[in-house]
Structures are given as C-alpha cells and as structure tokens.
Short mmCIF file of C-alpha atoms in Angstrom, two decimals:
data_model
loop_
_atom_site.label_atom_id
_atom_site.label_comp_id
_atom_site.label_asym_id
_atom_site.label_seq_id
_atom_site.Cartn_x
_atom_site.Cartn_y
_atom_site.Cartn_z
CA ALA A 1 27.66 133.62 131.04
CA GLN A 2 31.46 134.16 131.96
CA SER A 3 33.86 131.61 133.48
CA VAL A 4 37.33 131.31 134.39
CA THR A 5 39.53 127.97 134.82
CA GLN A 6 42.61 127.80 136.63
CA PRO A 7 43.95 124.51 135.61
CA ASP A 8 46.48 123.79 138.31
CA ILE A 9 45.13 123.30 141.80
CA HIS A 10 48.47 123.19 143.51
CA ILE A 11 51.87 124.29 142.48
CA THR A 12 55.27 123.70 144.39
CA VAL A 13 58.41 125.87 143.05
CA SER A 14 61.62 126.16 144.78
CA GLU A 15 62.45 129.88 146.27
CA GLY A 16 64.27 131.81 143.75
CA ALA A 17 62.74 129.76 140.68
CA SER A 18 60.40 131.35 138.36
CA LEU A 19 56.71 130.97 138.70
CA GLU A 20 53.69 130.87 136.05
CA LEU A 21 49.83 130.23 137.09
CA ARG A 22 47.77 129.73 134.30
CA CYS A 23 44.18 131.28 133.76
CA ASN A 24 41.93 130.66 130.99
CA TYR A 25 38.62 132.73 130.63
CA SER A 26 35.21 132.59 128.78
CA TYR A 27 33.63 135.73 127.92
CA GLY A 28 31.95 137.28 124.92
CA ALA A 29 33.83 140.61 124.71
CA THR A 30 36.88 142.10 125.75
CA PRO A 31 37.09 140.99 129.42
CA TYR A 32 38.02 142.78 132.42
CA LEU A 33 40.67 140.40 134.31
CA PHE A 34 42.02 140.33 137.78
CA TRP A 35 44.52 138.46 139.77
CA TYR A 36 43.93 138.14 143.45
CA VAL A 37 46.34 136.81 146.37
CA GLN A 38 44.87 135.12 149.42
CA SER A 39 47.28 134.48 152.41
CA PRO A 40 46.09 132.00 155.02
CA GLY A 41 43.41 133.30 157.01
CA GLN A 42 43.20 136.53 155.20
CA GLY A 43 41.05 138.24 152.76
CA LEU A 44 41.88 138.94 149.10
CA GLN A 45 44.18 141.36 147.86
CA LEU A 46 44.24 142.61 144.33
CA LEU A 47 47.71 141.90 142.54
CA LEU A 48 46.96 143.35 139.04
CA LYS A 49 44.15 144.10 136.47
CA TYR A 50 43.79 144.32 132.79
CA PHE A 51 41.28 146.35 131.13
CA SER A 52 42.55 147.41 127.70
CA GLY A 53 45.89 148.62 126.02
CA ASP A 54 49.23 147.24 126.78
CA THR A 55 48.72 143.30 127.10
CA LEU A 56 51.48 143.00 129.77
CA VAL A 57 50.48 144.62 133.05
CA GLN A 58 52.59 144.84 136.05
CA GLY A 59 51.53 144.59 139.37
CA ILE A 60 52.33 144.51 143.09
CA LYS A 61 55.12 142.18 144.76
CA GLY A 62 56.87 141.77 141.49
CA PHE A 63 54.02 139.91 139.64
CA GLU A 64 53.15 140.58 136.13
CA ALA A 65 50.42 139.27 133.76
CA GLU A 66 50.11 138.84 130.32
CA PHE A 67 46.78 138.94 128.21
CA LYS A 68 46.48 136.66 125.37
CA ARG A 69 43.36 137.24 123.47
CA SER A 70 43.87 134.31 120.88
CA GLN A 71 44.43 131.93 123.49
CA SER A 72 41.88 133.31 126.21
CA SER A 73 44.23 133.28 128.60
CA PHE A 74 45.81 135.92 131.49
CA ASN A 75 48.65 133.81 133.09
CA LEU A 76 50.41 135.21 136.06
CA ARG A 77 54.26 135.24 136.14
CA LYS A 78 56.95 136.24 138.41
CA PRO A 79 60.50 135.94 137.59
CA SER A 80 61.95 134.42 141.07
CA VAL A 81 59.63 133.57 144.06
CA HIS A 82 60.30 134.32 147.56
CA TRP A 83 58.75 132.12 150.29
CA SER A 84 56.28 134.95 151.33
CA ASP A 85 54.63 134.30 148.13
CA ALA A 86 53.10 131.13 149.45
CA ALA A 87 49.42 131.60 149.14
CA GLU A 88 46.36 130.88 146.90
CA TYR A 89 45.99 132.96 143.72
CA PHE A 90 42.66 133.48 142.06
CA CYS A 91 42.24 134.73 138.71
CA ALA A 92 38.73 136.63 138.19
CA VAL A 93 36.74 138.24 135.18
CA GLY A 94 34.77 141.04 135.71
CA ALA A 95 31.39 141.53 133.85
CA HIS A 96 30.36 144.72 131.71
CA ASN A 97 26.75 144.47 133.13
CA ALA A 98 25.07 146.59 135.57
CA GLY A 99 26.12 144.19 138.48
CA ASN A 100 29.87 144.10 137.49
CA MET A 101 30.35 141.25 139.50
CA LEU A 102 33.35 139.06 139.59
CA THR A 103 33.47 135.50 138.35
CA PHE A 104 36.49 133.78 140.02
CA GLY A 105 38.42 130.52 138.92
CA GLY A 106 38.73 127.76 141.47
CA GLY A 107 42.17 129.03 142.61
CA THR A 108 45.86 127.82 142.63
CA ARG A 109 47.52 126.94 145.76
CA LEU A 110 51.21 127.74 145.54
CA MET A 111 53.91 126.18 147.86
CA VAL A 112 57.61 127.35 148.04
CA LYS A 113 60.22 125.08 148.84
CA PRO A 114 63.26 126.38 150.65
CA ASN B 1 40.72 153.45 157.43
CA ALA B 2 38.70 150.00 158.13
CA GLY B 3 37.80 149.32 154.60
CA VAL B 4 35.31 146.32 154.60
CA THR B 5 34.55 144.98 158.21
CA GLN B 6 32.81 141.43 158.48
CA THR B 7 31.58 140.06 161.82
CA PRO B 8 31.84 137.77 163.31
CA LYS B 9 35.27 135.92 162.24
CA PHE B 10 34.12 132.43 163.08
CA GLN B 11 30.59 131.02 163.98
CA VAL B 12 29.39 127.44 164.62
CA LEU B 13 25.39 126.90 164.29
CA LYS B 14 23.38 124.02 164.77
CA THR B 15 21.37 122.59 161.70
CA GLY B 16 18.08 124.81 161.50
CA GLN B 17 19.47 127.70 163.29
CA SER B 18 19.39 131.19 161.84
CA MET B 19 21.98 134.02 161.90
CA THR B 20 23.21 136.98 160.11
CA LEU B 21 26.55 137.84 158.92
CA GLN B 22 27.41 141.50 159.06
CA CYS B 23 29.11 143.50 156.58
CA ALA B 24 30.02 147.11 156.69
CA GLN B 25 32.36 149.33 154.27
CA ASP B 26 33.41 152.90 155.08
CA MET B 27 34.41 153.87 151.68
CA ASN B 28 31.08 154.90 150.17
CA HIS B 29 31.22 152.07 147.58
CA GLU B 30 27.92 151.64 145.54
CA TYR B 31 28.50 147.91 144.82
CA MET B 32 28.62 145.27 147.60
CA SER B 33 28.44 141.50 147.63
CA TRP B 34 28.77 138.15 149.27
CA TYR B 35 30.92 135.04 148.11
CA ARG B 36 31.34 131.77 149.72
CA GLN B 37 34.54 129.86 149.24
CA ASP B 38 34.82 126.15 149.13
CA PRO B 39 37.73 124.20 148.39
CA GLY B 40 38.48 123.93 144.65
CA MET B 41 35.54 125.97 143.66
CA GLY B 42 37.07 129.49 144.20
CA LEU B 43 34.50 132.11 145.19
CA ARG B 44 30.92 131.87 144.30
CA LEU B 45 28.61 134.87 144.30
CA ILE B 46 25.65 134.46 146.52
CA HIS B 47 23.99 137.92 146.57
CA TYR B 48 24.82 141.55 145.60
CA SER B 49 23.76 144.84 145.48
CA VAL B 50 24.25 148.08 143.21
CA GLY B 51 23.06 150.34 145.51
CA ALA B 52 20.85 151.06 148.79
CA GLY B 53 17.51 149.35 148.28
CA ILE B 54 18.54 147.21 145.23
CA THR B 55 19.81 143.54 145.52
CA ASP B 56 19.99 140.65 143.07
CA GLN B 57 20.90 136.99 143.02
CA GLY B 58 24.06 135.60 142.32
CA GLU B 59 25.09 132.02 141.35
CA VAL B 60 24.26 130.29 144.50
CA PRO B 61 21.59 132.41 146.29
CA ASN B 62 19.25 129.54 148.02
CA GLY B 63 19.14 129.53 151.68
CA TYR B 64 20.30 133.19 151.90
CA ASN B 65 18.71 136.41 152.21
CA VAL B 66 20.32 140.11 151.90
CA SER B 67 18.97 143.57 152.27
CA ARG B 68 20.55 146.92 151.76
CA SER B 69 19.21 149.79 153.54
CA THR B 70 22.30 151.89 153.69
CA THR B 71 25.14 152.39 151.54
CA GLU B 72 27.33 150.95 154.25
CA ASP B 73 25.80 147.87 155.39
CA PHE B 74 25.10 144.64 153.53
CA PRO B 75 24.04 141.67 156.09
CA LEU B 76 23.61 138.24 154.90
CA ARG B 77 20.91 136.04 156.54
CA LEU B 78 21.13 132.38 156.74
CA LEU B 79 17.37 131.39 157.28
CA SER B 80 17.72 127.84 158.17
CA ALA B 81 21.33 126.72 158.54
CA ALA B 82 22.28 123.64 156.75
CA PRO B 83 25.56 121.65 156.71
CA SER B 84 26.04 122.18 153.01
CA GLN B 85 26.65 125.95 154.14
CA THR B 86 29.51 125.38 155.97
CA SER B 87 31.98 127.59 154.14
CA VAL B 88 34.32 130.70 154.54
CA TYR B 89 31.98 133.76 153.51
CA PHE B 90 33.45 136.96 151.86
CA CYS B 91 32.05 140.30 151.86
CA ALA B 92 33.20 142.59 149.04
CA SER B 93 32.64 146.22 147.80
CA ARG B 94 33.60 148.30 144.78
CA PRO B 95 33.06 151.68 143.60
CA TYR B 96 30.58 152.65 141.03
CA GLY B 97 31.82 151.96 137.47
CA GLY B 98 32.27 149.22 134.96
CA GLY B 99 33.63 145.82 135.55
CA ASN B 100 37.05 147.51 136.06
CA THR B 101 36.80 148.62 139.25
CA GLU B 102 38.75 146.85 142.09
CA ALA B 103 36.76 145.03 144.76
CA PHE B 104 37.83 145.11 148.40
CA PHE B 105 37.41 142.10 150.45
CA GLY B 106 36.72 141.55 154.28
CA GLN B 107 38.61 139.01 156.23
CA GLY B 108 35.86 136.62 155.99
CA THR B 109 33.66 134.65 158.35
CA ARG B 110 34.17 130.96 158.66
CA LEU B 111 31.03 129.10 159.18
CA THR B 112 30.58 125.78 160.40
CA VAL B 113 27.14 124.22 160.76
CA VAL B 114 26.98 121.04 162.58
#
C-alpha cells in the first residue's frame, strides 16, 4: 500500500523568504503525486500534480515541485512567500488501481511572519 | 458552477445519535469519496465509489455507511455517533481515469459528537 510522509508539521517563514515543504512517498510503481493547499475553514485546492515526463512541475500561485525518484521525494517550493500563502499543505499520492483514491500525508502548516 | 456541495457545514450530535452527511456533485464525475481530517493525520479515506451502485471501504470505514444510487449523490451515514467520530469530513469527486485525475473537494462538514 502507498504512504506519504510530510516530516514538518509546522513551518514559519518570513514574508519574501523562500519556502520548501518536504514530502516523501512510498509506492511500488511510478506514482501520481499531488500537492493540495487548504486555507482556514476551506476545502482543498490543487496546487500542482506530477504524472510523468519533466520532473520539475509548475503549479498555481507561483509554486513548483520536483520529483526525485532516487529519494522518493516530491518537495514543494516557492521562491518568495507572500502572507496569503499561510495555510496547510498536503502532499498526496494517487494509486493506479481501479479506485484511484488518494493517500494523503499528515500536512504541513505554514505560518508567514510579516 | 457549484462543483462539490456538502451539507451541513456544522453539526453537533449526541453520542448514539445517527445522521447523514450529504454530498452532491454536478460535474458528472464517476469517482466519489469521503475523507475525515484529524490534526496531524492528514485526510484518511473512509469509503469511496467508482460509479453508481458500486462502493468500497477505505482506510477507516468502521461506524460509517455509504450508498451511491445516482452519479451525483454520495451520502455518508453515521450509524451510532461516537466521540471518536468528531472530525472534519470532506467529500471529493474526480473524473474517470487513472490515478492522475484531479480530485475536487467540498468545503467540509465539521462534526462534533458530545
């Protein structure tokens, strides 16, 4: 069965600083990988996804993520954080089976200092 | 365009009561699923459906029932509420395909069992 680990429960960065959120996955084949963001009191919104091809994927709101098969990682990055980026971020892996349901990591809560 | 609609947004139940969380989508998606979100544990899959009349259990199905009589609706039933079911519940839908299709989430239902 697949699993996802997000090692950092909380991260605080200063506005304008760079950001990297870590994600490690366990899956037997080439994974489908996703990053979702959840603003307070809201549902989840897709930031970006990786299926195949170029290992650096671009998403919305200036985010990008890099798939590294050798490290089983899919870290999310942003060069300059804005106060509005404060939210909870979830990494997820999608299975190849008929259900194709997502398995989520525990989430990383990002706080942004002015 | 409504997307995925969950009702109610908030609910307080007494231990032993039953209730149904409603989920409806207007995107004609084949796949629907229910997750619960608990602090530090991310989202965990309760039940899912790959089409009308077809449901299956996820990671944490105990205490919950589902049915899928139409493509649009996927209600989640709590049979006899317990304090351990206090959580935020999310319904999601995604189109038919491999595990690489985007999941769309509702706004969530915050349930408290006292």
